[in-house]
mmCIF file with all atom_site columns, C-alpha atoms in Angstrom:
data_model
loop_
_atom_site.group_PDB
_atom_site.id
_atom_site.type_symbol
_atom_site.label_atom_id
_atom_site.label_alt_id
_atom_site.label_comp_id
_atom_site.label_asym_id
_atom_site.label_entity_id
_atom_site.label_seq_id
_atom_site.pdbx_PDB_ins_code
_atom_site.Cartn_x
_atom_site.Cartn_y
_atom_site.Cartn_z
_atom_site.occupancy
_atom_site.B_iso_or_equiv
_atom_site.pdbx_formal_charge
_atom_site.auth_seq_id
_atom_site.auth_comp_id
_atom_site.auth_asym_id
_atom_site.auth_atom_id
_atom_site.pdbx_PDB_model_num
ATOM 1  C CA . UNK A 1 1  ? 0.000   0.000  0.000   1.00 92.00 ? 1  UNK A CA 1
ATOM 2  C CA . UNK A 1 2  ? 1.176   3.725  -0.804  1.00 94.00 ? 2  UNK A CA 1
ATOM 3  C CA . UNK A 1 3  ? 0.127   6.289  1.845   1.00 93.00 ? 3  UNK A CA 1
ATOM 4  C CA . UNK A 1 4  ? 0.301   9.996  1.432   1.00 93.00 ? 4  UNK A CA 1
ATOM 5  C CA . UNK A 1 5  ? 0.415   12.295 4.265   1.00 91.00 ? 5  UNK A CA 1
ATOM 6  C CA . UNK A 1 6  ? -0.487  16.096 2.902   1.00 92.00 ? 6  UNK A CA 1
ATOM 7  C CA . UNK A 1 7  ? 1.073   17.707 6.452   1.00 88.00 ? 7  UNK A CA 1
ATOM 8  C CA . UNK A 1 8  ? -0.127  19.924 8.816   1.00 86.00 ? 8  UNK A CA 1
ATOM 9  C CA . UNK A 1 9  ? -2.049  23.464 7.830   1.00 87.00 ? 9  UNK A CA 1
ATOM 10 C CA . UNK A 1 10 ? -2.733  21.699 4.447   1.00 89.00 ? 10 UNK A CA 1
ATOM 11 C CA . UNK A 1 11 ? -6.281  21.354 2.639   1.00 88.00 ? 11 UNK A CA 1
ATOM 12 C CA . UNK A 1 12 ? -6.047  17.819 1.363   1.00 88.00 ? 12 UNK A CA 1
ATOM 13 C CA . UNK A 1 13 ? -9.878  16.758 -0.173  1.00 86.00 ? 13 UNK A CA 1
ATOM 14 C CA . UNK A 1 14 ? -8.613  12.591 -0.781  1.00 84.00 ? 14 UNK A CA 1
ATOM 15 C CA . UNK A 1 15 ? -10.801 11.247 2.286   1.00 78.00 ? 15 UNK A CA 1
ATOM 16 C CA . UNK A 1 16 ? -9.524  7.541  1.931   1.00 82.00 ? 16 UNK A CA 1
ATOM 17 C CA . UNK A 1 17 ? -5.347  9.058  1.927   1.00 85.00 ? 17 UNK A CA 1
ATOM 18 C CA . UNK A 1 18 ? -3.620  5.392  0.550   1.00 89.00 ? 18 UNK A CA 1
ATOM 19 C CA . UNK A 1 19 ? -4.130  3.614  -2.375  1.00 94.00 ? 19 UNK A CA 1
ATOM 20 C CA . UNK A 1 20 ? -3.582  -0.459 -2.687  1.00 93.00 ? 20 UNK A CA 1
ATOM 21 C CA . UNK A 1 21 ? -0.503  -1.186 -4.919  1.00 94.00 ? 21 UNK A CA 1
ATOM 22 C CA . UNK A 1 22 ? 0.957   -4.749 -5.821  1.00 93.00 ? 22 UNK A CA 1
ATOM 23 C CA . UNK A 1 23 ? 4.807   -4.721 -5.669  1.00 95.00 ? 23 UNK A CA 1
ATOM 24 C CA . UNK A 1 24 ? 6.764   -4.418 -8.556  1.00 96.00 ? 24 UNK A CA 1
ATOM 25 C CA . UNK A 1 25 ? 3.627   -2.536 -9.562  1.00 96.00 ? 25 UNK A CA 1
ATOM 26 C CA . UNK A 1 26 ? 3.648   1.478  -10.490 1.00 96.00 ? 26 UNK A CA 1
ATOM 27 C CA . UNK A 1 27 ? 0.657   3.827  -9.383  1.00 95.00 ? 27 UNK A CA 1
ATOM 28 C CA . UNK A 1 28 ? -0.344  5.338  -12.218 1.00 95.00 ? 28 UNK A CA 1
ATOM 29 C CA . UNK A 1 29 ? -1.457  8.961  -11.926 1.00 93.00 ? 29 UNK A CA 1
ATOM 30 C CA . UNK A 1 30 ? -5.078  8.869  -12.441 1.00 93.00 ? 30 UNK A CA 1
ATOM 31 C CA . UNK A 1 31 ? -4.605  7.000  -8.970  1.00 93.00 ? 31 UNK A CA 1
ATOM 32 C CA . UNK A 1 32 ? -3.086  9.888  -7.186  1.00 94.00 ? 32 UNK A CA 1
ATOM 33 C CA . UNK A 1 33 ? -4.884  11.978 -4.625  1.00 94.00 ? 33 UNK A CA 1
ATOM 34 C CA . UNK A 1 34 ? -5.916  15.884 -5.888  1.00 92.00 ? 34 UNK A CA 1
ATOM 35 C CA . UNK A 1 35 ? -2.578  17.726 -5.092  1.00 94.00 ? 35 UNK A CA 1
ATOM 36 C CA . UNK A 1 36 ? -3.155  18.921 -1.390  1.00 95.00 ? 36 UNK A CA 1
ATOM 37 C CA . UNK A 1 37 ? -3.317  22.923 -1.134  1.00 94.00 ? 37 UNK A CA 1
ATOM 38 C CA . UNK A 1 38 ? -1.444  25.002 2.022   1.00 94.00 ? 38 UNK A CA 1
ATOM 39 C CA . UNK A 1 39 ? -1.912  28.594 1.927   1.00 94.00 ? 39 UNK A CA 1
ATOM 40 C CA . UNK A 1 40 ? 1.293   30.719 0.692   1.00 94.00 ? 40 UNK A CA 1
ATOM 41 C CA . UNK A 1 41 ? 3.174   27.477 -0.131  1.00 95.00 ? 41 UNK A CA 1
ATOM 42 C CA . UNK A 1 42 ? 3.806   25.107 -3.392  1.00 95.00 ? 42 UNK A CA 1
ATOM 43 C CA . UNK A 1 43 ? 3.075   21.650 -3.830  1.00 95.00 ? 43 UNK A CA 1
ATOM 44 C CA . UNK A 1 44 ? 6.246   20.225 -5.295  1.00 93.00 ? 44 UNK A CA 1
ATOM 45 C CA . UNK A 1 45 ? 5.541   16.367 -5.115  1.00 94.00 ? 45 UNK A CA 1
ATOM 46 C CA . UNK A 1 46 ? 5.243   13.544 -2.710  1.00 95.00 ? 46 UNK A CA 1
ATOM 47 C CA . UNK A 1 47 ? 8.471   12.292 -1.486  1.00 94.00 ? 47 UNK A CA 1
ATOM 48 C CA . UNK A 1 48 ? 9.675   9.179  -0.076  1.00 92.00 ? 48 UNK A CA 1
ATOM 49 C CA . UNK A 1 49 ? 10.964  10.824 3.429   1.00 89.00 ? 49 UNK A CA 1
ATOM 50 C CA . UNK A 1 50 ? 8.940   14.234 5.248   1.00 84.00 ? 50 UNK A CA 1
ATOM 51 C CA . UNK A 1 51 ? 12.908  16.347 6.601   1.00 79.00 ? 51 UNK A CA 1
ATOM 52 C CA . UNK A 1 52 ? 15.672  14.711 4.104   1.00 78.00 ? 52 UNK A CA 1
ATOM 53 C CA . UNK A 1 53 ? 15.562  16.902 1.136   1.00 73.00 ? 53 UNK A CA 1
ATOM 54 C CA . UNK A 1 54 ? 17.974  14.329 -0.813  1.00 78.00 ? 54 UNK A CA 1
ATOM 55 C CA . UNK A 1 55 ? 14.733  11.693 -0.433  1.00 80.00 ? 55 UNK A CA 1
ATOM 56 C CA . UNK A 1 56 ? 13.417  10.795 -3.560  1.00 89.00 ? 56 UNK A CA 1
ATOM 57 C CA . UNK A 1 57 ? 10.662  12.030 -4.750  1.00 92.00 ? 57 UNK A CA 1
ATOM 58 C CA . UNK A 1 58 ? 8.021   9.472  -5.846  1.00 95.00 ? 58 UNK A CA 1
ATOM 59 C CA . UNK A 1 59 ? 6.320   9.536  -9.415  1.00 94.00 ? 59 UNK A CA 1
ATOM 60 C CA . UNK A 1 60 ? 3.871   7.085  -11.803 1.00 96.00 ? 60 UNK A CA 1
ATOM 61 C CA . UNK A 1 61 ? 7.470   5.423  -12.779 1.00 96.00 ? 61 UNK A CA 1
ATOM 62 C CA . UNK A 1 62 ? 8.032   4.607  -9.286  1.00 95.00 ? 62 UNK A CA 1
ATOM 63 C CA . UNK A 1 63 ? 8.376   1.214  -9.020  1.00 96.00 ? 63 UNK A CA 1
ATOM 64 C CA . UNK A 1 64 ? 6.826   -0.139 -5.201  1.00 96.00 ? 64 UNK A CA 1
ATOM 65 C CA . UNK A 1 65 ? 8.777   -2.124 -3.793  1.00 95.00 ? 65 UNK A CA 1
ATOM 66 C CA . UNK A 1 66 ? 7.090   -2.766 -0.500  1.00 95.00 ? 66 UNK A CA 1
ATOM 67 C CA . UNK A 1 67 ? 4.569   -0.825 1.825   1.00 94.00 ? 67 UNK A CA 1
ATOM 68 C CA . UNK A 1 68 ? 5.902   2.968  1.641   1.00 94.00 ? 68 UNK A CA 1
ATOM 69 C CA . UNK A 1 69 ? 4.318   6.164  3.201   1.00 94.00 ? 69 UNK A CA 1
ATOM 70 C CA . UNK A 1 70 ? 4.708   9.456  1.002   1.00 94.00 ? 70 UNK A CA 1
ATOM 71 C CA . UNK A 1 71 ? 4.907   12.698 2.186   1.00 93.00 ? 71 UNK A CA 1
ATOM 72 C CA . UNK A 1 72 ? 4.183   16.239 0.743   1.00 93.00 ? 72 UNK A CA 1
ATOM 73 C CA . UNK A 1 73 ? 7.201   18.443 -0.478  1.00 93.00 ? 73 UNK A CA 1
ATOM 74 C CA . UNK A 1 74 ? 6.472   22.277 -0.105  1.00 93.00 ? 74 UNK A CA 1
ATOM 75 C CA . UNK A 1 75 ? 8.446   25.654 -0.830  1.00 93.00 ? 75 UNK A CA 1
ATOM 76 C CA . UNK A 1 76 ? 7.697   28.569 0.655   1.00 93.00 ? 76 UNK A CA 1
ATOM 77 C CA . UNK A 1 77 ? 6.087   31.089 -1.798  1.00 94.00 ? 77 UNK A CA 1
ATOM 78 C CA . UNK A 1 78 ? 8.010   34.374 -1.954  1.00 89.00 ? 78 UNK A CA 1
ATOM 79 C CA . UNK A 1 79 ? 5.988   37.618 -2.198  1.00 80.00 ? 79 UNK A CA 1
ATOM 80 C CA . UNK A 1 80 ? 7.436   39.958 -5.002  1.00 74.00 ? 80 UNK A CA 1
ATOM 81 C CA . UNK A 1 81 ? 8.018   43.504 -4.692  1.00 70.00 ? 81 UNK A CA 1
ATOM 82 C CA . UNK A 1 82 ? 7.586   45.974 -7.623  1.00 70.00 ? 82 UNK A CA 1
ATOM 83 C CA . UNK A 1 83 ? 9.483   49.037 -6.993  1.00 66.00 ? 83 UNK A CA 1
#
């Protein structure tokens, strides 16, 4: 099974938040949960690991190897300023 935890302060509208995949099986996209939403942030992915930013990120190529919990990747939006 894949899990996918969106974080805290995030708006995350999948209500069932895993999906059942056989190993040495791929999830394709059209199983992936709506992109979760946190206000003044981007959604960069789901990764394999929630702190190490070296962690893989996880894709429809992905091949799963064995239960695996995913976590959402974020960067801080940065306000521009027009002088």
């Amino acid at each position: 099974d894949v899990m996918f935890v969106p974080g805290e302060g995030t708006t995350f509208t999948d209500t069932k938040g895993w999906r059942s995949v056989q190993v040495g099986n791929t999830l394709p996209l059209s199983q992936f949960p709506d992109n979760p939403t946190k206000d003044g942030y981007t959604f960069l992915g789901w990764y394999t690991h929630v702190d190490n930013v070296n962690a893989g990120q996880f894709t429809d190529l992905t091949v799963v190897t064995q239960d695996i919990t995913l976590y959402a990747r974020w960067s801080e939006n940065t306000p521009s300023h027009i002088i």
